[in-house]
PDB file of C-alpha atoms in Angstrom:
ATOM      1  CA  UNK A   1      95.251 124.087  36.433  1.00 98.00           C
ATOM      2  CA  UNK A   2      94.333 126.630  38.597  1.00 99.00           C
ATOM      3  CA  UNK A   3      94.727 130.503  37.621  1.00 99.00           C
ATOM      4  CA  UNK A   4      95.178 132.691  40.492  1.00 99.00           C
ATOM      5  CA  UNK A   5      94.654 136.787  38.797  1.00 99.00           C
ATOM      6  CA  UNK A   6      96.210 140.050  41.265  1.00 98.00           C
ATOM      7  CA  UNK A   7      98.203 140.985  43.415  1.00 98.00           C
ATOM      8  CA  UNK A   8     102.083 140.548  44.252  1.00 98.00           C
ATOM      9  CA  UNK A   9     103.572 142.180  46.880  1.00 97.00           C
ATOM     10  CA  UNK A  10     105.646 142.683  49.559  1.00 96.00           C
ATOM     11  CA  UNK A  11     104.848 142.394  53.209  1.00 93.00           C
ATOM     12  CA  UNK A  12     107.074 143.420  56.262  1.00 93.00           C
ATOM     13  CA  UNK A  13     106.196 140.937  58.525  1.00 86.00           C
ATOM     14  CA  UNK A  14     107.262 142.084  62.425  1.00 85.00           C
ATOM     15  CA  UNK A  15     110.039 140.350  64.071  1.00 82.00           C
ATOM     16  CA  UNK A  16     111.909 140.784  67.234  1.00 83.00           C
ATOM     17  CA  UNK A  17     112.049 144.807  67.049  1.00 85.00           C
ATOM     18  CA  UNK A  18     112.215 144.997  62.996  1.00 89.00           C
ATOM     19  CA  UNK A  19     110.558 143.697  60.653  1.00 91.00           C
ATOM     20  CA  UNK A  20     110.550 140.688  57.885  1.00 90.00           C
ATOM     21  CA  UNK A  21     110.478 141.113  53.869  1.00 93.00           C
ATOM     22  CA  UNK A  22     108.429 138.898  52.825  1.00 92.00           C
ATOM     23  CA  UNK A  23     106.335 137.806  49.451  1.00 96.00           C
ATOM     24  CA  UNK A  24     102.821 138.410  49.754  1.00 95.00           C
ATOM     25  CA  UNK A  25      99.213 139.617  48.220  1.00 96.00           C
ATOM     26  CA  UNK A  26      96.254 136.989  48.534  1.00 97.00           C
ATOM     27  CA  UNK A  27      95.853 135.790  45.038  1.00 98.00           C
ATOM     28  CA  UNK A  28     100.281 135.477  44.979  1.00 98.00           C
ATOM     29  CA  UNK A  29      99.974 133.387  48.127  1.00 98.00           C
ATOM     30  CA  UNK A  30      97.239 131.091  46.662  1.00 98.00           C
ATOM     31  CA  UNK A  31      99.631 130.483  44.254  1.00 99.00           C
ATOM     32  CA  UNK A  32     102.512 129.727  45.998  1.00 99.00           C
ATOM     33  CA  UNK A  33     100.084 127.173  48.451  1.00 99.00           C
ATOM     34  CA  UNK A  34      98.631 125.685  45.622  1.00 99.00           C
ATOM     35  CA  UNK A  35     102.088 125.275  44.114  1.00 99.00           C
ATOM     36  CA  UNK A  36     102.881 123.366  47.423  1.00 99.00           C
ATOM     37  CA  UNK A  37     100.033 121.032  47.632  1.00 98.00           C
ATOM     38  CA  UNK A  38     101.260 119.743  43.762  1.00 98.00           C
ATOM     39  CA  UNK A  39      98.086 121.427  42.304  1.00 99.00           C
ATOM     40  CA  UNK A  40      98.464 122.823  38.749  1.00 99.00           C
ATOM     41  CA  UNK A  41      98.794 126.776  38.986  1.00 99.00           C
ATOM     42  CA  UNK A  42      99.888 129.815  37.730  1.00 99.00           C
ATOM     43  CA  UNK A  43      99.908 133.526  38.286  1.00 99.00           C
ATOM     44  CA  UNK A  44      98.278 136.202  36.836  1.00 99.00           C
ATOM     45  CA  UNK A  45      99.489 139.875  37.229  1.00 99.00           C
ATOM     46  CA  UNK A  46     101.660 142.727  37.041  1.00 99.00           C
ATOM     47  CA  UNK A  47     105.020 142.254  38.749  1.00 99.00           C
ATOM     48  CA  UNK A  48     108.117 144.772  38.727  1.00 98.00           C
ATOM     49  CA  UNK A  49     111.622 144.513  37.988  1.00 98.00           C
ATOM     50  CA  UNK A  50     113.201 145.723  40.682  1.00 97.00           C
ATOM     51  CA  UNK A  51     114.563 143.497  43.555  1.00 96.00           C
ATOM     52  CA  UNK A  52     111.458 142.759  44.963  1.00 98.00           C
ATOM     53  CA  UNK A  53     109.770 141.517  41.435  1.00 98.00           C
ATOM     54  CA  UNK A  54     112.727 139.225  41.709  1.00 98.00           C
ATOM     55  CA  UNK A  55     112.330 137.856  44.724  1.00 98.00           C
ATOM     56  CA  UNK A  56     108.246 137.676  43.733  1.00 98.00           C
ATOM     57  CA  UNK A  57     109.000 135.561  40.360  1.00 99.00           C
ATOM     58  CA  UNK A  58     111.737 133.744  42.352  1.00 98.00           C
ATOM     59  CA  UNK A  59     109.323 132.213  44.432  1.00 98.00           C
ATOM     60  CA  UNK A  60     106.632 131.382  42.190  1.00 99.00           C
ATOM     61  CA  UNK A  61     109.306 129.499  40.331  1.00 99.00           C
ATOM     62  CA  UNK A  62     110.856 127.753  43.265  1.00 98.00           C
ATOM     63  CA  UNK A  63     107.040 126.812  44.325  1.00 98.00           C
ATOM     64  CA  UNK A  64     106.168 124.999  40.880  1.00 98.00           C
ATOM     65  CA  UNK A  65     103.910 128.097  39.790  1.00 99.00           C
ATOM     66  CA  UNK A  66     103.716 128.395  36.237  1.00 99.00           C
ATOM     67  CA  UNK A  67     105.306 132.114  35.331  1.00 99.00           C
ATOM     68  CA  UNK A  68     103.754 132.271  31.425  1.00 98.00           C
ATOM     69  CA  UNK A  69     101.074 135.149  32.269  1.00 99.00           C
ATOM     70  CA  UNK A  70     103.108 137.002  34.364  1.00 99.00           C
ATOM     71  CA  UNK A  71     103.586 141.157  32.989  1.00 98.00           C
ATOM     72  CA  UNK A  72     106.786 142.356  34.187  1.00 98.00           C
ATOM     73  CA  UNK A  73     107.373 146.118  33.811  1.00 98.00           C
ATOM     74  CA  UNK A  74     109.493 149.076  35.372  1.00 98.00           C
ATOM     75  CA  UNK A  75     108.398 150.864  38.227  1.00 97.00           C
ATOM     76  CA  UNK A  76     107.614 150.039  42.107  1.00 97.00           C
ATOM     77  CA  UNK A  77     106.757 147.141  44.115  1.00 98.00           C
ATOM     78  CA  UNK A  78     103.953 147.334  46.506  1.00 97.00           C
ATOM     79  CA  UNK A  79     104.959 146.936  49.850  1.00 96.00           C
ATOM     80  CA  UNK A  80     102.352 145.694  52.522  1.00 93.00           C
ATOM     81  CA  UNK A  81     103.180 146.692  56.580  1.00 92.00           C
ATOM     82  CA  UNK A  82     101.393 144.192  58.738  1.00 88.00           C
ATOM     83  CA  UNK A  83     100.397 144.481  61.995  1.00 84.00           C
ATOM     84  CA  UNK A  84      99.625 141.622  64.498  1.00 76.00           C
ATOM     85  CA  UNK A  85      97.436 142.940  67.238  1.00 74.00           C
ATOM     86  CA  UNK A  86      97.620 139.472  68.586  1.00 66.00           C
ATOM     87  CA  UNK A  87      98.373 135.500  67.898  1.00 62.00           C
ATOM     88  CA  UNK A  88      94.435 135.184  67.885  1.00 61.00           C
ATOM     89  CA  UNK A  89      93.498 138.114  66.021  1.00 68.00           C
ATOM     90  CA  UNK A  90      93.157 139.358  62.264  1.00 73.00           C
ATOM     91  CA  UNK A  91      95.498 140.797  61.368  1.00 79.00           C
ATOM     92  CA  UNK A  92      96.213 144.579  59.743  1.00 83.00           C
ATOM     93  CA  UNK A  93      97.423 145.812  56.947  1.00 85.00           C
ATOM     94  CA  UNK A  94      98.756 149.177  55.516  1.00 90.00           C
ATOM     95  CA  UNK A  95      99.387 149.099  52.184  1.00 94.00           C
ATOM     96  CA  UNK A  96     101.884 151.827  49.966  1.00 92.00           C
ATOM     97  CA  UNK A  97     100.730 151.620  46.693  1.00 92.00           C
ATOM     98  CA  UNK A  98     101.188 154.651  44.989  1.00 92.00           C
ATOM     99  CA  UNK A  99     101.494 153.990  41.251  1.00 92.00           C
ATOM    100  CA  UNK A 100     102.951 150.826  41.532  1.00 97.00           C
ATOM    101  CA  UNK A 101     103.475 148.350  39.026  1.00 97.00           C
ATOM    102  CA  UNK A 102     101.232 145.299  40.463  1.00 96.00           C
ATOM    103  CA  UNK A 103      97.943 147.913  39.964  1.00 97.00           C
ATOM    104  CA  UNK A 104      98.491 149.445  36.740  1.00 97.00           C
ATOM    105  CA  UNK A 105      97.527 146.064  35.447  1.00 98.00           C
ATOM    106  CA  UNK A 106      95.167 147.029  31.591  1.00 97.00           C
ATOM    107  CA  UNK A 107      93.016 145.262  30.306  1.00 96.00           C
ATOM    108  CA  UNK A 108      95.346 145.647  27.072  1.00 97.00           C
ATOM    109  CA  UNK A 109      97.922 143.795  29.008  1.00 98.00           C
ATOM    110  CA  UNK A 110      95.679 140.443  29.235  1.00 97.00           C
ATOM    111  CA  UNK A 111      95.566 137.442  27.486  1.00 97.00           C
ATOM    112  CA  UNK A 112      92.653 137.922  24.630  1.00 96.00           C
ATOM    113  CA  UNK A 113      92.028 133.766  25.368  1.00 96.00           C
ATOM    114  CA  UNK A 114      93.497 131.344  27.515  1.00 98.00           C
ATOM    115  CA  UNK A 115      93.943 127.212  26.736  1.00 97.00           C
ATOM    116  CA  UNK A 116      91.709 124.278  27.745  1.00 96.00           C
ATOM    117  CA  UNK A 117      93.952 123.671  30.839  1.00 97.00           C
ATOM    118  CA  UNK A 118      92.454 126.758  32.581  1.00 98.00           C
ATOM    119  CA  UNK A 119      89.699 125.672  34.352  1.00 98.00           C
ATOM    120  CA  UNK A 120      89.663 127.685  37.240  1.00 99.00           C
ATOM    121  CA  UNK A 121      90.345 131.655  37.756  1.00 99.00           C
ATOM    122  CA  UNK A 122      90.662 132.800  41.069  1.00 99.00           C
ATOM    123  CA  UNK A 123      90.110 136.582  42.212  1.00 99.00           C
ATOM    124  CA  UNK A 124      90.422 138.722  44.807  1.00 96.00           C
ATOM    125  CA  UNK A 125      92.135 141.557  47.218  1.00 94.00           C
ATOM    126  CA  UNK A 126      93.072 144.569  47.194  1.00 96.00           C
ATOM    127  CA  UNK A 127      94.029 143.998  43.551  1.00 98.00           C
ATOM    128  CA  UNK A 128      89.871 144.418  43.086  1.00 98.00           C
ATOM    129  CA  UNK A 129      89.866 147.837  45.036  1.00 98.00           C
ATOM    130  CA  UNK A 130      93.141 149.737  43.708  1.00 97.00           C
ATOM    131  CA  UNK A 131      92.570 151.179  39.855  1.00 97.00           C
ATOM    132  CA  UNK A 132      93.611 150.648  37.249  1.00 97.00           C
ATOM    133  CA  UNK A 133      94.282 146.787  37.527  1.00 98.00           C
ATOM    134  CA  UNK A 134      90.626 146.242  39.380  1.00 98.00           C
ATOM    135  CA  UNK A 135      88.718 147.109  36.599  1.00 98.00           C
ATOM    136  CA  UNK A 136      90.470 145.334  34.246  1.00 98.00           C
ATOM    137  CA  UNK A 137      90.345 141.824  36.262  1.00 99.00           C
ATOM    138  CA  UNK A 138      86.785 142.906  37.146  1.00 98.00           C
ATOM    139  CA  UNK A 139      86.381 143.266  32.905  1.00 98.00           C
ATOM    140  CA  UNK A 140      88.260 139.841  33.285  1.00 99.00           C
ATOM    141  CA  UNK A 141      86.461 138.094  35.856  1.00 99.00           C
ATOM    142  CA  UNK A 142      83.296 139.036  33.626  1.00 98.00           C
ATOM    143  CA  UNK A 143      84.472 137.935  29.961  1.00 98.00           C
ATOM    144  CA  UNK A 144      85.404 134.384  31.194  1.00 98.00           C
ATOM    145  CA  UNK A 145      81.971 133.582  33.443  1.00 97.00           C
ATOM    146  CA  UNK A 146      80.610 130.400  32.070  1.00 93.00           C
ATOM    147  CA  UNK A 147      83.695 129.329  30.357  1.00 96.00           C
ATOM    148  CA  UNK A 148      85.763 128.454  33.051  1.00 98.00           C
ATOM    149  CA  UNK A 149      84.707 128.230  36.876  1.00 99.00           C
ATOM    150  CA  UNK A 150      85.479 131.409  38.994  1.00 99.00           C
ATOM    151  CA  UNK A 151      86.969 131.457  42.242  1.00 99.00           C
ATOM    152  CA  UNK A 152      86.711 134.925  44.723  1.00 99.00           C
ATOM    153  CA  UNK A 153      88.097 135.897  48.069  1.00 98.00           C
ATOM    154  CA  UNK A 154      86.918 139.608  49.207  1.00 97.00           C
ATOM    155  CA  UNK A 155      89.518 139.265  51.758  1.00 94.00           C
ATOM    156  CA  UNK A 156      89.057 142.745  52.743  1.00 95.00           C
ATOM    157  CA  UNK A 157      90.944 145.364  53.700  1.00 94.00           C
ATOM    158  CA  UNK A 158      89.162 148.176  55.249  1.00 94.00           C
ATOM    159  CA  UNK A 159      91.773 151.130  55.115  1.00 91.00           C
ATOM    160  CA  UNK A 160      92.010 150.828  51.395  1.00 94.00           C
ATOM    161  CA  UNK A 161      87.989 151.443  50.503  1.00 96.00           C
ATOM    162  CA  UNK A 162      87.092 154.770  50.492  1.00 94.00           C
ATOM    163  CA  UNK A 163      83.152 153.905  50.178  1.00 96.00           C
ATOM    164  CA  UNK A 164      81.918 150.956  51.964  1.00 96.00           C
ATOM    165  CA  UNK A 165      78.502 150.980  49.820  1.00 96.00           C
ATOM    166  CA  UNK A 166      79.464 151.399  46.675  1.00 97.00           C
ATOM    167  CA  UNK A 167      82.731 148.386  47.274  1.00 98.00           C
ATOM    168  CA  UNK A 168      79.684 146.632  48.748  1.00 96.00           C
ATOM    169  CA  UNK A 169      77.692 147.138  45.212  1.00 97.00           C
ATOM    170  CA  UNK A 170      80.410 146.036  43.201  1.00 98.00           C
ATOM    171  CA  UNK A 171      80.833 143.130  45.550  1.00 98.00           C
ATOM    172  CA  UNK A 172      77.134 141.770  44.895  1.00 97.00           C
ATOM    173  CA  UNK A 173      77.836 142.576  41.368  1.00 98.00           C
ATOM    174  CA  UNK A 174      80.966 140.617  41.136  1.00 98.00           C
ATOM    175  CA  UNK A 175      79.048 137.474  42.485  1.00 98.00           C
ATOM    176  CA  UNK A 176      77.221 136.992  39.713  1.00 98.00           C
ATOM    177  CA  UNK A 177      79.878 135.731  37.508  1.00 98.00           C
ATOM    178  CA  UNK A 178      81.315 133.281  40.720  1.00 98.00           C
ATOM    179  CA  UNK A 179      81.125 129.848  41.045  1.00 98.00           C
ATOM    180  CA  UNK A 180      83.025 129.807  44.588  1.00 99.00           C
ATOM    181  CA  UNK A 181      83.207 132.610  47.499  1.00 98.00           C
ATOM    182  CA  UNK A 182      85.126 132.316  50.269  1.00 98.00           C
ATOM    183  CA  UNK A 183      84.569 135.303  53.002  1.00 98.00           C
ATOM    184  CA  UNK A 184      86.007 134.885  56.497  1.00 96.00           C
ATOM    185  CA  UNK A 185      83.046 136.354  59.312  1.00 95.00           C
ATOM    186  CA  UNK A 186      85.561 139.223  59.992  1.00 93.00           C
ATOM    187  CA  UNK A 187      85.046 140.527  56.295  1.00 95.00           C
ATOM    188  CA  UNK A 188      80.996 140.267  56.778  1.00 97.00           C
ATOM    189  CA  UNK A 189      81.125 141.814  60.139  1.00 96.00           C
ATOM    190  CA  UNK A 190      83.031 145.007  58.374  1.00 96.00           C
ATOM    191  CA  UNK A 191      80.325 144.940  55.587  1.00 96.00           C
ATOM    192  CA  UNK A 192      77.573 144.225  57.047  1.00 95.00           C
ATOM    193  CA  UNK A 193      77.687 144.240  60.766  1.00 94.00           C
ATOM    194  CA  UNK A 194      74.146 144.561  62.178  1.00 91.00           C
ATOM    195  CA  UNK A 195      73.304 141.244  59.896  1.00 96.00           C
ATOM    196  CA  UNK A 196      74.355 137.168  60.336  1.00 96.00           C
ATOM    197  CA  UNK A 197      77.481 136.208  58.189  1.00 95.00           C
ATOM    198  CA  UNK A 198      74.533 133.391  57.508  1.00 94.00           C
ATOM    199  CA  UNK A 199      71.785 135.256  56.366  1.00 96.00           C
ATOM    200  CA  UNK A 200      74.422 137.030  53.929  1.00 97.00           C
ATOM    201  CA  UNK A 201      75.551 133.819  52.451  1.00 97.00           C
ATOM    202  CA  UNK A 202      72.586 132.363  51.329  1.00 94.00           C
ATOM    203  CA  UNK A 203      71.820 135.732  49.731  1.00 96.00           C
ATOM    204  CA  UNK A 204      74.985 135.804  47.898  1.00 98.00           C
ATOM    205  CA  UNK A 205      74.149 132.924  46.982  1.00 97.00           C
ATOM    206  CA  UNK A 206      71.080 133.695  45.340  1.00 96.00           C
ATOM    207  CA  UNK A 207      73.236 135.878  43.013  1.00 97.00           C
ATOM    208  CA  UNK A 208      75.297 133.028  41.623  1.00 95.00           C
ATOM    209  CA  UNK A 209      77.795 131.019  43.622  1.00 97.00           C
ATOM    210  CA  UNK A 210      76.765 127.320  43.937  1.00 97.00           C
ATOM    211  CA  UNK A 211      79.577 127.107  46.806  1.00 98.00           C
ATOM    212  CA  UNK A 212      79.741 129.896  49.492  1.00 98.00           C
ATOM    213  CA  UNK A 213      82.058 129.136  52.296  1.00 98.00           C
ATOM    214  CA  UNK A 214      82.382 131.345  55.523  1.00 98.00           C
ATOM    215  CA  UNK A 215      85.946 131.045  57.742  1.00 97.00           C
ATOM    216  CA  UNK A 216      85.220 131.532  61.105  1.00 95.00           C
ATOM    217  CA  UNK A 217      88.912 131.439  62.867  1.00 90.00           C
ATOM    218  CA  UNK A 218      89.382 129.509  65.752  1.00 89.00           C
ATOM    219  CA  UNK A 219      85.895 127.838  65.523  1.00 94.00           C
ATOM    220  CA  UNK A 220      86.820 126.946  61.839  1.00 95.00           C
ATOM    221  CA  UNK A 221      84.820 126.648  58.909  1.00 98.00           C
ATOM    222  CA  UNK A 222      80.825 126.279  57.398  1.00 98.00           C
ATOM    223  CA  UNK A 223      80.114 125.633  53.575  1.00 98.00           C
ATOM    224  CA  UNK A 224      76.955 126.175  51.874  1.00 98.00           C
ATOM    225  CA  UNK A 225      75.767 125.143  48.677  1.00 97.00           C
ATOM    226  CA  UNK A 226      72.565 126.610  46.739  1.00 95.00           C
ATOM    227  CA  UNK A 227      71.167 123.034  46.541  1.00 94.00           C
ATOM    228  CA  UNK A 228      70.931 123.579  50.338  1.00 95.00           C
ATOM    229  CA  UNK A 229      73.712 121.284  51.661  1.00 96.00           C
ATOM    230  CA  UNK A 230      75.409 123.176  54.992  1.00 97.00           C
ATOM    231  CA  UNK A 231      78.700 121.550  56.656  1.00 98.00           C
ATOM    232  CA  UNK A 232      80.581 123.067  59.779  1.00 98.00           C
ATOM    233  CA  UNK A 233      84.276 121.718  60.548  1.00 98.00           C
ATOM    234  CA  UNK A 234      86.297 122.775  63.225  1.00 96.00           C
ATOM    235  CA  UNK A 235      89.214 123.708  63.591  1.00 93.00           C
ATOM    236  CA  UNK A 236      92.150 121.926  65.334  1.00 93.00           C
ATOM    237  CA  UNK A 237      93.623 123.476  68.261  1.00 90.00           C
ATOM    238  CA  UNK A 238      96.846 124.418  68.319  1.00 91.00           C
ATOM    239  CA  UNK A 239      98.849 127.351  69.694  1.00 91.00           C
ATOM    240  CA  UNK A 240      98.926 130.364  66.742  1.00 89.00           C
ATOM    241  CA  UNK A 241     102.077 131.756  66.241  1.00 87.00           C
ATOM    242  CA  UNK A 242     100.230 134.236  63.926  1.00 83.00           C
ATOM    243  CA  UNK A 243      97.217 134.562  61.535  1.00 84.00           C
ATOM    244  CA  UNK A 244      99.225 135.783  58.257  1.00 86.00           C
ATOM    245  CA  UNK A 245      98.407 134.524  55.310  1.00 89.00           C
ATOM    246  CA  UNK A 246      95.481 131.961  57.045  1.00 93.00           C
ATOM    247  CA  UNK A 247      92.830 132.561  55.147  1.00 94.00           C
ATOM    248  CA  UNK A 248      94.709 132.084  51.675  1.00 97.00           C
ATOM    249  CA  UNK A 249      96.304 129.262  52.932  1.00 97.00           C
ATOM    250  CA  UNK A 250      93.080 127.445  53.500  1.00 98.00           C
ATOM    251  CA  UNK A 251      91.245 128.727  50.162  1.00 99.00           C
ATOM    252  CA  UNK A 252      94.109 126.935  48.478  1.00 99.00           C
ATOM    253  CA  UNK A 253      93.585 123.698  50.095  1.00 99.00           C
ATOM    254  CA  UNK A 254      89.879 123.911  49.858  1.00 99.00           C
ATOM    255  CA  UNK A 255      90.309 124.456  45.649  1.00 99.00           C
ATOM    256  CA  UNK A 256      93.454 121.939  45.679  1.00 99.00           C
ATOM    257  CA  UNK A 257      90.729 119.238  46.738  1.00 98.00           C
ATOM    258  CA  UNK A 258      88.218 119.849  44.962  1.00 98.00           C
ATOM    259  CA  UNK A 259      90.524 119.875  41.792  1.00 98.00           C
ATOM    260  CA  UNK A 260      91.672 116.471  42.719  1.00 97.00           C
ATOM    261  CA  UNK A 261      88.131 114.650  43.026  1.00 97.00           C
ATOM    262  CA  UNK A 262      87.481 116.181  39.458  1.00 96.00           C
ATOM    263  CA  UNK A 263      84.765 118.320  41.665  1.00 97.00           C
ATOM    264  CA  UNK A 264      86.273 121.803  39.322  1.00 97.00           C
ATOM    265  CA  UNK A 265      86.025 119.802  36.164  1.00 92.00           C
ATOM    266  CA  UNK A 266      82.496 120.972  35.534  1.00 90.00           C
ATOM    267  CA  UNK A 267      79.739 123.620  36.851  1.00 91.00           C
ATOM    268  CA  UNK A 268      77.533 120.374  37.356  1.00 92.00           C
ATOM    269  CA  UNK A 269      79.965 118.315  39.350  1.00 94.00           C
ATOM    270  CA  UNK A 270      80.525 121.271  41.802  1.00 96.00           C
ATOM    271  CA  UNK A 271      76.296 121.972  41.830  1.00 92.00           C
ATOM    272  CA  UNK A 272      76.215 118.515  42.753  1.00 94.00           C
ATOM    273  CA  UNK A 273      78.702 118.572  46.037  1.00 97.00           C
ATOM    274  CA  UNK A 274      78.167 116.464  48.710  1.00 97.00           C
ATOM    275  CA  UNK A 275      77.672 116.477  52.377  1.00 98.00           C
ATOM    276  CA  UNK A 276      80.574 114.012  52.427  1.00 98.00           C
ATOM    277  CA  UNK A 277      82.950 115.716  50.075  1.00 98.00           C
ATOM    278  CA  UNK A 278      82.341 119.438  51.547  1.00 98.00           C
ATOM    279  CA  UNK A 279      83.135 118.119  55.216  1.00 98.00           C
ATOM    280  CA  UNK A 280      86.722 116.070  53.645  1.00 98.00           C
ATOM    281  CA  UNK A 281      87.305 119.518  51.626  1.00 99.00           C
ATOM    282  CA  UNK A 282      86.872 121.544  55.173  1.00 99.00           C
ATOM    283  CA  UNK A 283      88.785 119.210  57.278  1.00 98.00           C
ATOM    284  CA  UNK A 284      91.579 119.129  54.733  1.00 98.00           C
ATOM    285  CA  UNK A 285      91.851 123.295  54.565  1.00 98.00           C
ATOM    286  CA  UNK A 286      90.815 123.743  58.141  1.00 98.00           C
ATOM    287  CA  UNK A 287      94.643 121.567  58.585  1.00 97.00           C
ATOM    288  CA  UNK A 288      96.457 123.240  56.486  1.00 97.00           C
ATOM    289  CA  UNK A 289      95.650 126.783  57.799  1.00 96.00           C
ATOM    290  CA  UNK A 290      96.723 125.613  60.992  1.00 96.00           C
ATOM    291  CA  UNK A 291     100.043 124.544  59.988  1.00 96.00           C
ATOM    292  CA  UNK A 292     100.027 128.173  58.207  1.00 95.00           C
ATOM    293  CA  UNK A 293      99.175 129.772  61.624  1.00 92.00           C
ATOM    294  CA  UNK A 294     102.250 127.430  63.720  1.00 93.00           C
ATOM    295  CA  UNK A 295     104.848 129.572  61.175  1.00 90.00           C
ATOM    296  CA  UNK A 296     105.727 133.180  61.119  1.00 84.00           C
ATOM    297  CA  UNK A 297     103.894 135.005  58.041  1.00 80.00           C
ATOM    298  CA  UNK A 298     102.780 133.334  55.068  1.00 88.00           C
ATOM    299  CA  UNK A 299     104.407 130.070  54.649  1.00 92.00           C
ATOM    300  CA  UNK A 300     102.058 127.508  53.312  1.00 96.00           C
ATOM    301  CA  UNK A 301     101.382 123.624  54.075  1.00 94.00           C
ATOM    302  CA  UNK A 302     103.195 121.350  51.357  1.00 97.00           C
ATOM    303  CA  UNK A 303     101.289 118.431  50.541  1.00 96.00           C
ATOM    304  CA  UNK A 304     103.092 116.225  52.583  1.00 96.00           C
ATOM    305  CA  UNK A 305     102.444 117.446  55.542  1.00 95.00           C
ATOM    306  CA  UNK A 306      98.989 116.576  55.118  1.00 93.00           C
ATOM    307  CA  UNK A 307      98.682 113.125  54.431  1.00 81.00           C
TER     308      UNK A 307
END
C-alpha cells in the first residue's frame, strides 16, 4: 500500500461566472488518482465532520482509497480558491485555513506504527507548511524513513510561505529522509530563481533521494537517479482545458507504475531502476497528466483510460 499523508480540502474551481466546490489538496488528489489507477492506497489526514468533510471522505471511499488512517474532528474544512490565468499557466490558489481541522493534526493522533503492507509514505504541499500539522508530518516522515520508502512533492504555494529561506532550509532537511522527490520547474524557479533547475536536482540527490523527477509542463518530464541515469519524456500534444491537479495525477501515475513493476518493494530496487523503466514510467505519467488536463479541475485518469 501507498499511504498519502497531508491535507484534504475543498477547491473552489472557476466555472462560468461562478465557482464549483471540488474535493482537493495535493496528497488527497494523489490518493484519489492512485485509487483510480487500481493501486493499493490509503489516505492519512485529519478531516472535518462538516458536510465538506463528508464529501471528502465519501469521494475517497468511492475511489477505492483505504480510510482507516483518517482522523475525524469537529471544525472547519480548509478552502482553496483557484485562479486560472490561462489554460497553459500554473493555477494560483488562495487558502482559507485559519484553525481548520486538517492543519491541526498532532503527532499523538498519528499511528505509532504501520503494518508491513504500507510500503510507501507520500508527503507534500501545504500540509508541510501550516502548523501544527506540518511538524507532526515532518516527525512522521523522519520516524518512518529507513523503514519504508518516502515520497515527497513540495507542490509549493508561495502565498502561504512567509519566509522563503527558512522554507528552503526545511525542505533540504526533509530530503535527508526522502527516496523519491518530484518537483515542478515552476517550484524551482520560485525557490531558486537564478539557478538551473537541473543543477538543483543534482544537488538534492546528494542529500538523500535516489530518484528525482522534474516536471516541465508542456515539455514533459525528466527523471534523474543518484546512480547517474537521466531520461526525458515529452508530454502528448493536447488542447488543455486547465492544469489543476496535473502534477498530482502525474506523480500518482509514477508511483502506480513503479509499484506495478515491483520497483517500490525495496530501496535497492529503486536504486537500480533502469533508463528503459524510467522512460516507460514517465510516458505513462505524462499520459495520465494529459488526460487530467483535458477536464475541468482535478479529475485523474482511470487505469482503463491508460491502456
